[in-house]
Amino acid sequence: MRLLALTLALSAFAVPALAQNAPHHRAGEEAVDPYEASPANAGAEPFEGDEMWTAFGGAEGVSRIVDGMLERSTTDPRTADIFRATDMVRLRRTLREQFCFILGGGCIYTGRSMADAHDEIGLQASDFGALVEHLQAAMRDESIPFHVQNRFLAKLAPMHRDTVTR
Ligand code: HEM
């Protein structure tokens, strides 16, 4: 009985502590359902070394690429509606974190898994293709060499599996 009371007391203590540690959302962002943050949520292993990060122009280059991709995604009639209800402040932040993590920039990705983040949007293969086009155009604007673009795209391609549900 005493053990049970102790377990209950401990779990009551542990749960809020964990919830506090999980950075579900930041100031200026809408709340999201609780989830466990993990580097695995980024959906790809990072490149080794800082060669890719440097080729992308570090934090400033990646930030411009994310902005360029999202600008196109939210204005292209093929994809604009998909982002209508999205918290763009959060999406911009989590995409920067994810790209930085994958490119070897040393960031911690705190967002949801690719499956979790996309399971209710009902994406089709054509949506994925359009997003890749937007990313390619944003990378071209930053003069990222073609073979460097392709190395990055090869990391993202398997995410088709977790993001496209229809
Ligand atoms: C390689 C492919 C993709 C990657 C790396 C990616 C990355 C992400 C990330 C990091 C998030 C935020 C996770 C979070 O909030 O915790 C997210 C959410 C989202 N993504 Fe993607 N995504 C991909 C494909 C797509 C495609 C193809 C579309 C549509 C054309 C799309 C539309 C969205 C939308 C609308 C959200 C916000 C969902 C919400 O409001 O809850 N994504 N994505």
Coordinates of C-alpha atoms and ligand atoms in Angstrom, one line a residue:
M1 CA 0.0 0.0 0.0
R2 CA 2.8 2.4 1.0
L3 CA 4.6 1.4 -2.2
L4 CA 1.5 2.3 -4.3
A5 CA 1.2 5.7 -2.5
L6 CA 4.8 6.3 -3.2
T7 CA 4.5 5.4 -6.9
L8 CA 1.5 7.6 -7.3
A9 CA 3.2 10.5 -5.6
L10 CA 6.3 10.1 -7.8
S11 CA 4.4 9.8 -11.0
A12 CA 2.3 12.9 -10.1
F13 CA 5.6 14.7 -9.7
A14 CA 7.3 13.2 -12.8
V15 CA 4.5 13.8 -15.3
P16 CA 4.4 17.7 -15.0
A17 CA 8.2 17.7 -14.9
L18 CA 8.4 15.8 -18.2
A19 CA 5.7 17.9 -19.8
Q20 CA 7.6 21.0 -18.9
N21 CA 10.8 19.6 -20.5
A22 CA 9.0 18.8 -23.8
P23 CA 9.2 22.0 -25.9
H24 CA 5.8 21.6 -27.5
H25 CA 5.5 25.2 -28.5
R26 CA 7.2 28.5 -28.0
A27 CA 5.9 32.0 -27.3
G28 CA 4.0 33.3 -30.3
E29 CA 3.1 29.8 -31.5
E30 CA -0.2 28.0 -31.2
A31 CA -0.3 25.0 -28.7
V32 CA -0.1 21.5 -30.2
D33 CA -1.0 18.2 -28.6
P34 CA 1.7 16.8 -26.4
Y35 CA 4.4 14.6 -28.0
E36 CA 7.8 13.3 -27.2
A37 CA 10.6 15.3 -28.7
S38 CA 13.4 13.3 -30.2
P39 CA 16.1 13.7 -32.8
A40 CA 14.5 10.7 -34.5
N41 CA 11.5 12.9 -35.2
A42 CA 13.6 14.7 -37.8
G43 CA 13.2 11.7 -40.1
A44 CA 16.8 11.5 -41.3
E45 CA 20.3 11.1 -39.9
P46 CA 22.5 14.3 -40.2
F47 CA 25.4 14.6 -42.6
E48 CA 28.8 14.2 -41.0
G49 CA 31.0 17.2 -40.7
D50 CA 30.0 20.8 -41.5
E51 CA 30.6 20.7 -45.3
M52 CA 26.8 20.7 -46.1
W53 CA 26.0 23.3 -43.5
T54 CA 28.6 25.6 -44.9
A55 CA 27.5 25.0 -48.5
F56 CA 24.0 26.0 -47.5
G57 CA 25.3 29.3 -46.0
G58 CA 24.7 28.3 -42.4
A59 CA 21.8 29.6 -40.3
E60 CA 21.2 32.6 -42.5
G61 CA 21.2 30.7 -45.8
V62 CA 18.9 28.0 -44.4
S63 CA 16.6 30.6 -43.0
R64 CA 16.3 32.2 -46.5
I65 CA 15.8 28.8 -48.1
V66 CA 13.0 27.9 -45.6
D67 CA 11.4 31.3 -46.2
G68 CA 11.7 30.9 -50.0
M69 CA 10.1 27.4 -49.9
L70 CA 7.2 28.5 -47.7
E71 CA 6.6 31.7 -49.7
R72 CA 6.2 29.6 -52.8
S73 CA 4.2 26.9 -51.0
T74 CA 1.7 29.4 -49.6
T75 CA 1.2 31.2 -52.9
D76 CA 1.3 28.4 -55.5
P77 CA -2.4 27.5 -56.2
R78 CA -1.4 23.9 -56.1
T79 CA -0.4 24.0 -52.5
A80 CA -1.7 27.2 -50.9
D81 CA -4.8 25.7 -49.4
I82 CA -2.9 23.0 -47.6
F83 CA -1.2 25.7 -45.5
R84 CA -4.3 27.8 -44.9
A85 CA -4.8 26.6 -41.2
T86 CA -1.1 26.2 -40.4
D87 CA 0.7 28.1 -37.7
M88 CA 3.5 29.4 -39.9
V89 CA 5.5 30.8 -37.0
R90 CA 5.9 27.2 -35.7
L91 CA 6.4 25.7 -39.1
R92 CA 9.2 28.1 -40.0
R93 CA 10.9 27.4 -36.7
T94 CA 10.6 23.6 -36.9
L95 CA 11.7 23.5 -40.5
R96 CA 14.8 25.6 -39.7
E97 CA 15.6 23.3 -36.9
Q98 CA 15.1 20.2 -39.0
F99 CA 17.1 21.4 -42.0
C100 CA 19.9 22.6 -39.6
F101 CA 20.0 19.3 -37.8
I102 CA 20.1 17.2 -41.1
L103 CA 22.7 19.5 -42.7
G104 CA 25.1 19.1 -39.8
G105 CA 24.5 22.5 -38.3
G106 CA 24.2 21.0 -34.8
C107 CA 20.7 22.2 -34.1
I108 CA 18.3 20.1 -32.0
Y109 CA 15.0 19.3 -33.8
T110 CA 12.2 19.8 -31.3
G111 CA 9.2 19.2 -33.6
R112 CA 6.9 16.3 -34.2
S113 CA 7.8 13.2 -36.3
M114 CA 7.0 13.4 -40.0
A115 CA 4.2 10.9 -39.6
D116 CA 2.7 12.8 -36.7
A117 CA 2.9 16.2 -38.3
H118 CA 1.3 15.1 -41.6
D119 CA -1.2 12.4 -40.6
E120 CA -4.2 14.7 -40.7
I121 CA -3.4 16.7 -43.9
G122 CA -4.1 13.9 -46.4
L123 CA -1.2 14.7 -48.7
Q124 CA -0.9 13.2 -52.2
A125 CA 2.2 12.4 -54.2
S126 CA 1.6 15.4 -56.3
D127 CA 1.8 17.7 -53.2
F128 CA 5.1 16.2 -52.3
G129 CA 6.4 16.8 -55.8
A130 CA 5.2 20.5 -55.7
L131 CA 7.0 21.0 -52.3
V132 CA 10.2 19.6 -53.7
E133 CA 9.9 22.0 -56.6
H134 CA 9.5 24.9 -54.2
L135 CA 12.5 23.8 -52.2
Q136 CA 14.6 23.4 -55.4
A137 CA 13.6 26.9 -56.5
A138 CA 14.5 28.3 -53.1
M139 CA 17.9 26.6 -53.2
R140 CA 18.5 27.8 -56.7
D141 CA 17.9 31.4 -55.5
E142 CA 20.7 30.9 -53.0
S143 CA 23.0 29.5 -55.7
I144 CA 23.4 26.1 -53.9
P145 CA 25.3 23.9 -56.3
F146 CA 23.2 21.3 -58.0
H147 CA 25.0 18.3 -56.6
V148 CA 24.7 19.8 -53.1
Q149 CA 20.9 20.3 -53.6
N150 CA 20.6 16.7 -54.7
R151 CA 22.5 15.4 -51.7
F152 CA 20.0 17.2 -49.4
L153 CA 17.0 16.1 -51.5
A154 CA 18.1 12.5 -51.2
K155 CA 17.8 12.8 -47.4
L156 CA 14.3 14.1 -47.7
A157 CA 13.0 11.7 -50.4
P158 CA 12.3 8.8 -48.0
M159 CA 10.0 11.1 -46.0
H160 CA 7.5 10.6 -48.8
R161 CA 6.6 7.4 -47.0
D162 CA 5.6 9.2 -43.8
T163 CA 4.1 12.4 -45.2
V164 CA 2.0 11.2 -48.1
T165 CA -1.0 9.4 -46.9
R166 CA -3.4 9.2 -49.9
Ligands
HEM1 C1 10.4 16.1 -47.2 C2 9.1 16.4 -47.0 C3 8.7 17.2 -45.8 C4 9.3 17.7 -44.7 C5 10.8 17.5 -44.4 C6 8.4 18.4 -43.9 C7 8.6 19.0 -42.7 C8 7.7 19.4 -41.8 C9 7.9 19.9 -40.4 C10 9.2 20.0 -39.7 C11 6.7 20.2 -39.9 C12 6.4 20.8 -38.5 C13 6.3 19.7 -37.4 C14 5.8 20.2 -36.1 O1 5.0 21.1 -36.1 O2 6.1 19.7 -35.1 C15 5.7 20.0 -41.0 C16 4.3 20.3 -40.9 C17 3.6 20.5 -42.0 N1 3.8 20.2 -43.3 FE1 5.5 19.2 -43.9 N2 7.2 18.4 -44.5 C18 7.3 17.7 -45.7 C19 6.3 17.5 -46.6 C20 5.2 18.2 -46.7 C21 4.4 18.4 -47.9 C22 4.6 17.7 -49.2 C23 3.4 19.3 -47.6 C24 2.3 19.9 -48.5 C25 2.5 20.3 -49.7 C26 3.6 19.7 -46.2 C27 2.8 20.5 -45.5 C28 2.8 20.6 -44.1 C29 1.8 21.3 -43.3 C30 0.5 22.0 -43.8 C31 2.3 21.2 -41.9 C32 1.6 21.8 -40.7 C33 0.7 20.8 -40.1 C34 -0.1 21.4 -38.9 O3 -0.5 22.5 -39.0 O4 -0.3 20.7 -37.9 N3 4.7 19.0 -45.7 N4 6.3 19.6 -42.1

